[in-house]
């Protein structure tokens, strides 16, 4: 195996890891949105310590990425579309990575 093949294999592994992280973050965003709906409509018990722990984890993981998007978006009343915008950005980055960057490296 030549040095170029080893480098290509390593780069593909890096891109696959980045893709996996973006995919996992997508699911965390979806879970956070569903959790916020369940919490807002009192479907889940907000006084339960486990529920609060899960809610705080989801909030702490997603809020740093959603906050800058919320600052840019206009006020839409009670509708928060920042998770949708962030999901579109993630899908764009994954598509850009696999369709543009990876073919240039390989």
Short mmCIF file of N, CA and C in Angstrom, two decimals:
data_model
loop_
_atom_site.label_atom_id
_atom_site.label_comp_id
_atom_site.label_asym_id
_atom_site.label_seq_id
_atom_site.Cartn_x
_atom_site.Cartn_y
_atom_site.Cartn_z
N UNK A 1 0.85 -1.17 0.00
CA UNK A 1 0.00 0.00 0.00
C UNK A 1 0.90 1.24 0.00
N UNK A 2 0.61 2.15 -0.89
CA UNK A 2 1.45 3.34 -1.00
C UNK A 2 1.03 4.39 0.03
N UNK A 3 1.88 5.40 0.15
CA UNK A 3 1.63 6.48 1.10
C UNK A 3 0.36 7.24 0.72
N UNK A 4 0.14 7.44 -0.59
CA UNK A 4 -1.06 8.16 -1.03
C UNK A 4 -2.34 7.42 -0.66
N UNK A 5 -2.33 6.08 -0.83
CA UNK A 5 -3.51 5.30 -0.46
C UNK A 5 -3.77 5.36 1.03
N UNK A 6 -2.72 5.32 1.83
CA UNK A 6 -2.89 5.41 3.28
C UNK A 6 -3.42 6.77 3.68
N UNK A 7 -2.94 7.82 3.03
CA UNK A 7 -3.42 9.17 3.32
C UNK A 7 -4.88 9.32 2.91
N UNK A 8 -5.24 8.78 1.74
CA UNK A 8 -6.64 8.84 1.31
C UNK A 8 -7.54 8.10 2.27
N UNK A 9 -7.10 6.93 2.72
CA UNK A 9 -7.89 6.14 3.67
C UNK A 9 -8.06 6.90 4.98
N UNK A 10 -7.00 7.53 5.44
CA UNK A 10 -7.08 8.31 6.67
C UNK A 10 -8.02 9.51 6.51
N UNK A 11 -7.94 10.18 5.38
CA UNK A 11 -8.82 11.34 5.15
C UNK A 11 -10.28 10.92 5.06
N UNK A 12 -10.54 9.80 4.41
CA UNK A 12 -11.92 9.31 4.33
C UNK A 12 -12.43 8.96 5.73
N UNK A 13 -11.56 8.37 6.55
CA UNK A 13 -11.95 8.05 7.93
C UNK A 13 -12.28 9.33 8.71
N UNK A 14 -11.51 10.39 8.49
CA UNK A 14 -11.78 11.67 9.15
C UNK A 14 -13.14 12.22 8.70
N UNK A 15 -13.39 12.18 7.39
CA UNK A 15 -14.67 12.69 6.88
C UNK A 15 -15.84 11.84 7.36
N UNK A 16 -15.66 10.53 7.47
CA UNK A 16 -16.72 9.67 7.98
C UNK A 16 -17.01 9.98 9.46
N UNK A 17 -15.97 10.29 10.22
CA UNK A 17 -16.15 10.65 11.62
C UNK A 17 -16.89 11.98 11.75
N UNK A 18 -16.53 12.95 10.92
CA UNK A 18 -17.23 14.24 10.91
C UNK A 18 -18.69 14.04 10.53
N UNK A 19 -18.92 13.21 9.53
CA UNK A 19 -20.28 12.93 9.09
C UNK A 19 -21.09 12.26 10.20
N UNK A 20 -20.48 11.32 10.91
CA UNK A 20 -21.15 10.66 12.02
C UNK A 20 -21.51 11.66 13.13
N UNK A 21 -20.57 12.56 13.45
CA UNK A 21 -20.84 13.57 14.48
C UNK A 21 -21.99 14.49 14.06
N UNK A 22 -22.01 14.90 12.79
CA UNK A 22 -23.11 15.75 12.30
C UNK A 22 -24.43 14.99 12.31
N UNK A 23 -24.39 13.71 11.98
CA UNK A 23 -25.60 12.89 12.00
C UNK A 23 -26.12 12.74 13.43
N UNK A 24 -25.23 12.49 14.38
CA UNK A 24 -25.66 12.38 15.78
C UNK A 24 -26.23 13.70 16.29
N UNK A 25 -25.60 14.81 15.92
CA UNK A 25 -26.11 16.11 16.34
C UNK A 25 -27.48 16.40 15.74
N UNK A 26 -27.72 15.91 14.53
CA UNK A 26 -29.04 16.04 13.93
C UNK A 26 -30.09 15.36 14.80
N UNK A 27 -29.79 14.17 15.27
CA UNK A 27 -30.74 13.45 16.11
C UNK A 27 -30.91 14.12 17.47
N UNK A 28 -29.85 14.71 18.00
CA UNK A 28 -29.96 15.45 19.26
C UNK A 28 -30.86 16.67 19.08
N UNK A 29 -30.74 17.35 17.95
CA UNK A 29 -31.61 18.50 17.66
C UNK A 29 -33.07 18.08 17.58
N UNK A 30 -33.33 16.97 16.91
CA UNK A 30 -34.70 16.48 16.79
C UNK A 30 -35.23 16.08 18.16
N UNK A 31 -34.42 15.40 18.95
CA UNK A 31 -34.84 15.01 20.31
C UNK A 31 -35.11 16.24 21.16
N UNK A 32 -34.29 17.27 21.02
CA UNK A 32 -34.49 18.50 21.79
C UNK A 32 -35.80 19.18 21.41
N UNK A 33 -36.10 19.22 20.13
CA UNK A 33 -37.35 19.84 19.69
C UNK A 33 -38.56 19.07 20.21
N UNK A 34 -38.51 17.75 20.11
CA UNK A 34 -39.62 16.94 20.61
C UNK A 34 -39.75 17.10 22.13
N UNK A 35 -38.62 17.10 22.83
CA UNK A 35 -38.66 17.27 24.28
C UNK A 35 -39.27 18.61 24.66
N UNK A 36 -38.91 19.67 23.93
CA UNK A 36 -39.46 20.99 24.26
C UNK A 36 -40.97 21.04 24.03
N UNK A 37 -41.45 20.34 23.01
CA UNK A 37 -42.90 20.29 22.78
C UNK A 37 -43.58 19.53 23.91
N UNK A 38 -43.02 18.38 24.29
CA UNK A 38 -43.61 17.59 25.37
C UNK A 38 -43.61 18.37 26.68
N UNK A 39 -42.55 19.11 26.92
CA UNK A 39 -42.45 19.92 28.13
C UNK A 39 -43.45 21.08 28.10
N UNK A 40 -43.58 21.73 26.95
CA UNK A 40 -44.49 22.88 26.83
C UNK A 40 -45.94 22.49 27.01
N UNK A 41 -46.32 21.29 26.57
CA UNK A 41 -47.70 20.84 26.67
C UNK A 41 -47.95 19.96 27.89
N UNK A 42 -47.01 19.96 28.84
CA UNK A 42 -47.14 19.21 30.09
C UNK A 42 -47.43 17.73 29.88
N UNK A 43 -46.85 17.16 28.84
CA UNK A 43 -47.00 15.73 28.60
C UNK A 43 -46.05 14.95 29.51
N UNK A 44 -44.90 15.54 29.78
CA UNK A 44 -43.93 14.90 30.67
C UNK A 44 -43.93 15.63 32.01
N UNK A 45 -43.57 14.93 33.06
CA UNK A 45 -43.57 15.48 34.40
C UNK A 45 -42.33 16.35 34.60
N UNK A 46 -42.52 17.63 34.69
CA UNK A 46 -41.39 18.56 34.81
C UNK A 46 -40.73 18.52 36.19
N UNK A 47 -41.38 17.93 37.17
CA UNK A 47 -40.79 17.85 38.51
C UNK A 47 -39.93 16.60 38.68
N UNK A 48 -39.92 15.73 37.70
CA UNK A 48 -39.11 14.52 37.74
C UNK A 48 -37.65 14.89 37.51
N UNK A 49 -36.76 14.40 38.37
CA UNK A 49 -35.34 14.76 38.28
C UNK A 49 -34.71 14.23 36.99
N UNK A 50 -35.09 13.03 36.56
CA UNK A 50 -34.54 12.48 35.32
C UNK A 50 -34.96 13.32 34.11
N UNK A 51 -36.22 13.71 34.08
CA UNK A 51 -36.73 14.54 32.99
C UNK A 51 -35.98 15.88 32.96
N UNK A 52 -35.77 16.47 34.12
CA UNK A 52 -35.01 17.73 34.17
C UNK A 52 -33.57 17.53 33.72
N UNK A 53 -32.95 16.41 34.07
CA UNK A 53 -31.57 16.14 33.65
C UNK A 53 -31.48 16.00 32.14
N UNK A 54 -32.42 15.27 31.55
CA UNK A 54 -32.44 15.11 30.10
C UNK A 54 -32.68 16.46 29.42
N UNK A 55 -33.61 17.23 29.96
CA UNK A 55 -33.89 18.55 29.39
C UNK A 55 -32.71 19.49 29.46
N UNK A 56 -32.01 19.50 30.59
CA UNK A 56 -30.83 20.36 30.72
C UNK A 56 -29.71 19.91 29.79
N UNK A 57 -29.53 18.59 29.64
CA UNK A 57 -28.52 18.09 28.72
C UNK A 57 -28.82 18.54 27.29
N UNK A 58 -30.06 18.33 26.85
CA UNK A 58 -30.44 18.72 25.49
C UNK A 58 -30.30 20.22 25.28
N UNK A 59 -30.70 21.00 26.27
CA UNK A 59 -30.58 22.45 26.18
C UNK A 59 -29.12 22.88 26.09
N UNK A 60 -28.27 22.33 26.96
CA UNK A 60 -26.86 22.71 26.98
C UNK A 60 -26.12 22.29 25.71
N UNK A 61 -26.56 21.22 25.08
CA UNK A 61 -25.89 20.74 23.86
C UNK A 61 -26.34 21.53 22.63
N UNK A 62 -27.60 21.92 22.59
CA UNK A 62 -28.13 22.56 21.38
C UNK A 62 -28.13 24.08 21.43
N UNK A 63 -28.24 24.66 22.60
CA UNK A 63 -28.38 26.12 22.70
C UNK A 63 -27.19 26.90 22.13
N UNK A 64 -25.94 26.48 22.33
CA UNK A 64 -24.83 27.26 21.74
C UNK A 64 -24.89 27.36 20.22
N UNK A 65 -25.44 26.36 19.56
CA UNK A 65 -25.55 26.42 18.10
C UNK A 65 -26.82 27.16 17.66
N UNK A 66 -27.86 27.11 18.47
CA UNK A 66 -29.13 27.74 18.09
C UNK A 66 -29.17 29.23 18.41
N UNK A 67 -28.46 29.66 19.43
CA UNK A 67 -28.51 31.06 19.87
C UNK A 67 -28.12 32.05 18.76
N UNK A 68 -27.01 31.83 18.03
CA UNK A 68 -26.67 32.79 16.96
C UNK A 68 -27.72 32.83 15.85
N UNK A 69 -28.35 31.71 15.58
CA UNK A 69 -29.39 31.67 14.55
C UNK A 69 -30.61 32.46 15.02
N UNK A 70 -30.97 32.32 16.29
CA UNK A 70 -32.12 33.05 16.84
C UNK A 70 -31.89 34.55 16.82
N UNK A 71 -30.64 34.98 17.01
CA UNK A 71 -30.33 36.41 16.98
C UNK A 71 -30.56 37.00 15.59
N UNK A 72 -30.32 36.21 14.55
CA UNK A 72 -30.44 36.69 13.17
C UNK A 72 -31.87 36.64 12.67
N UNK A 73 -32.63 35.63 13.10
CA UNK A 73 -34.00 35.45 12.61
C UNK A 73 -34.93 36.54 13.15
N UNK A 74 -35.92 36.93 12.35
CA UNK A 74 -36.92 37.88 12.86
C UNK A 74 -37.82 37.20 13.88
N UNK A 75 -38.48 37.98 14.70
CA UNK A 75 -39.39 37.46 15.70
C UNK A 75 -40.64 36.92 15.01
N UNK A 76 -40.90 35.63 15.18
CA UNK A 76 -42.06 35.00 14.57
C UNK A 76 -43.13 34.67 15.62
N UNK A 77 -43.12 35.38 16.70
CA UNK A 77 -44.08 35.11 17.77
C UNK A 77 -43.62 33.91 18.58
N UNK A 78 -44.49 32.95 18.72
CA UNK A 78 -44.16 31.76 19.51
C UNK A 78 -43.53 30.65 18.71
N UNK A 79 -43.24 30.89 17.45
CA UNK A 79 -42.69 29.84 16.58
C UNK A 79 -41.17 29.99 16.53
N UNK A 80 -40.49 28.92 16.84
CA UNK A 80 -39.02 28.90 16.80
C UNK A 80 -38.58 27.99 15.67
N UNK A 81 -38.11 28.58 14.58
CA UNK A 81 -37.67 27.77 13.45
C UNK A 81 -36.14 27.61 13.41
N UNK A 82 -35.46 28.04 14.46
CA UNK A 82 -34.00 27.92 14.47
C UNK A 82 -33.51 26.48 14.37
N UNK A 83 -34.18 25.47 14.97
CA UNK A 83 -33.71 24.10 14.76
C UNK A 83 -33.82 23.66 13.29
N UNK A 84 -34.85 24.12 12.61
CA UNK A 84 -35.00 23.77 11.19
C UNK A 84 -33.88 24.41 10.38
N UNK A 85 -33.56 25.65 10.67
CA UNK A 85 -32.47 26.33 9.97
C UNK A 85 -31.15 25.61 10.22
N UNK A 86 -30.90 25.21 11.48
CA UNK A 86 -29.67 24.51 11.80
C UNK A 86 -29.62 23.14 11.13
N UNK A 87 -30.74 22.45 11.05
CA UNK A 87 -30.78 21.17 10.34
C UNK A 87 -30.46 21.35 8.86
N UNK A 88 -30.99 22.41 8.25
CA UNK A 88 -30.68 22.69 6.85
C UNK A 88 -29.19 22.99 6.66
N UNK A 89 -28.60 23.71 7.61
CA UNK A 89 -27.16 24.00 7.54
C UNK A 89 -26.36 22.71 7.65
N UNK A 90 -26.76 21.83 8.56
CA UNK A 90 -26.06 20.55 8.72
C UNK A 90 -26.18 19.71 7.45
N UNK A 91 -27.38 19.63 6.88
CA UNK A 91 -27.56 18.86 5.65
C UNK A 91 -26.74 19.44 4.51
N UNK A 92 -26.66 20.77 4.44
CA UNK A 92 -25.84 21.43 3.42
C UNK A 92 -24.36 21.08 3.61
N UNK A 93 -23.88 21.15 4.84
CA UNK A 93 -22.47 20.83 5.11
C UNK A 93 -22.15 19.38 4.79
N UNK A 94 -23.04 18.47 5.12
CA UNK A 94 -22.80 17.05 4.80
C UNK A 94 -22.78 16.83 3.29
N UNK A 95 -23.70 17.46 2.60
CA UNK A 95 -23.73 17.33 1.15
C UNK A 95 -22.50 17.95 0.51
N UNK A 96 -22.11 19.12 0.98
CA UNK A 96 -20.91 19.78 0.47
C UNK A 96 -19.68 18.91 0.70
N UNK A 97 -19.60 18.32 1.89
CA UNK A 97 -18.44 17.50 2.22
C UNK A 97 -18.34 16.29 1.29
N UNK A 98 -19.45 15.57 1.11
CA UNK A 98 -19.38 14.33 0.33
C UNK A 98 -19.36 14.56 -1.17
N UNK A 99 -19.97 15.64 -1.63
CA UNK A 99 -20.05 15.85 -3.08
C UNK A 99 -18.97 16.76 -3.63
N UNK A 100 -18.31 17.54 -2.79
CA UNK A 100 -17.30 18.48 -3.28
C UNK A 100 -15.92 18.21 -2.68
N UNK A 101 -15.84 18.15 -1.37
CA UNK A 101 -14.54 18.06 -0.71
C UNK A 101 -13.94 16.67 -0.81
N UNK A 102 -14.71 15.64 -0.51
CA UNK A 102 -14.18 14.28 -0.53
C UNK A 102 -13.71 13.87 -1.93
N UNK A 103 -14.47 14.14 -3.01
CA UNK A 103 -13.93 13.79 -4.34
C UNK A 103 -12.62 14.49 -4.70
N UNK A 104 -12.39 15.68 -4.13
CA UNK A 104 -11.13 16.36 -4.41
C UNK A 104 -9.97 15.69 -3.69
N UNK A 105 -10.24 15.11 -2.52
CA UNK A 105 -9.20 14.47 -1.73
C UNK A 105 -8.88 13.07 -2.27
N UNK A 106 -9.91 12.36 -2.70
CA UNK A 106 -9.72 10.98 -3.15
C UNK A 106 -9.30 10.90 -4.58
#
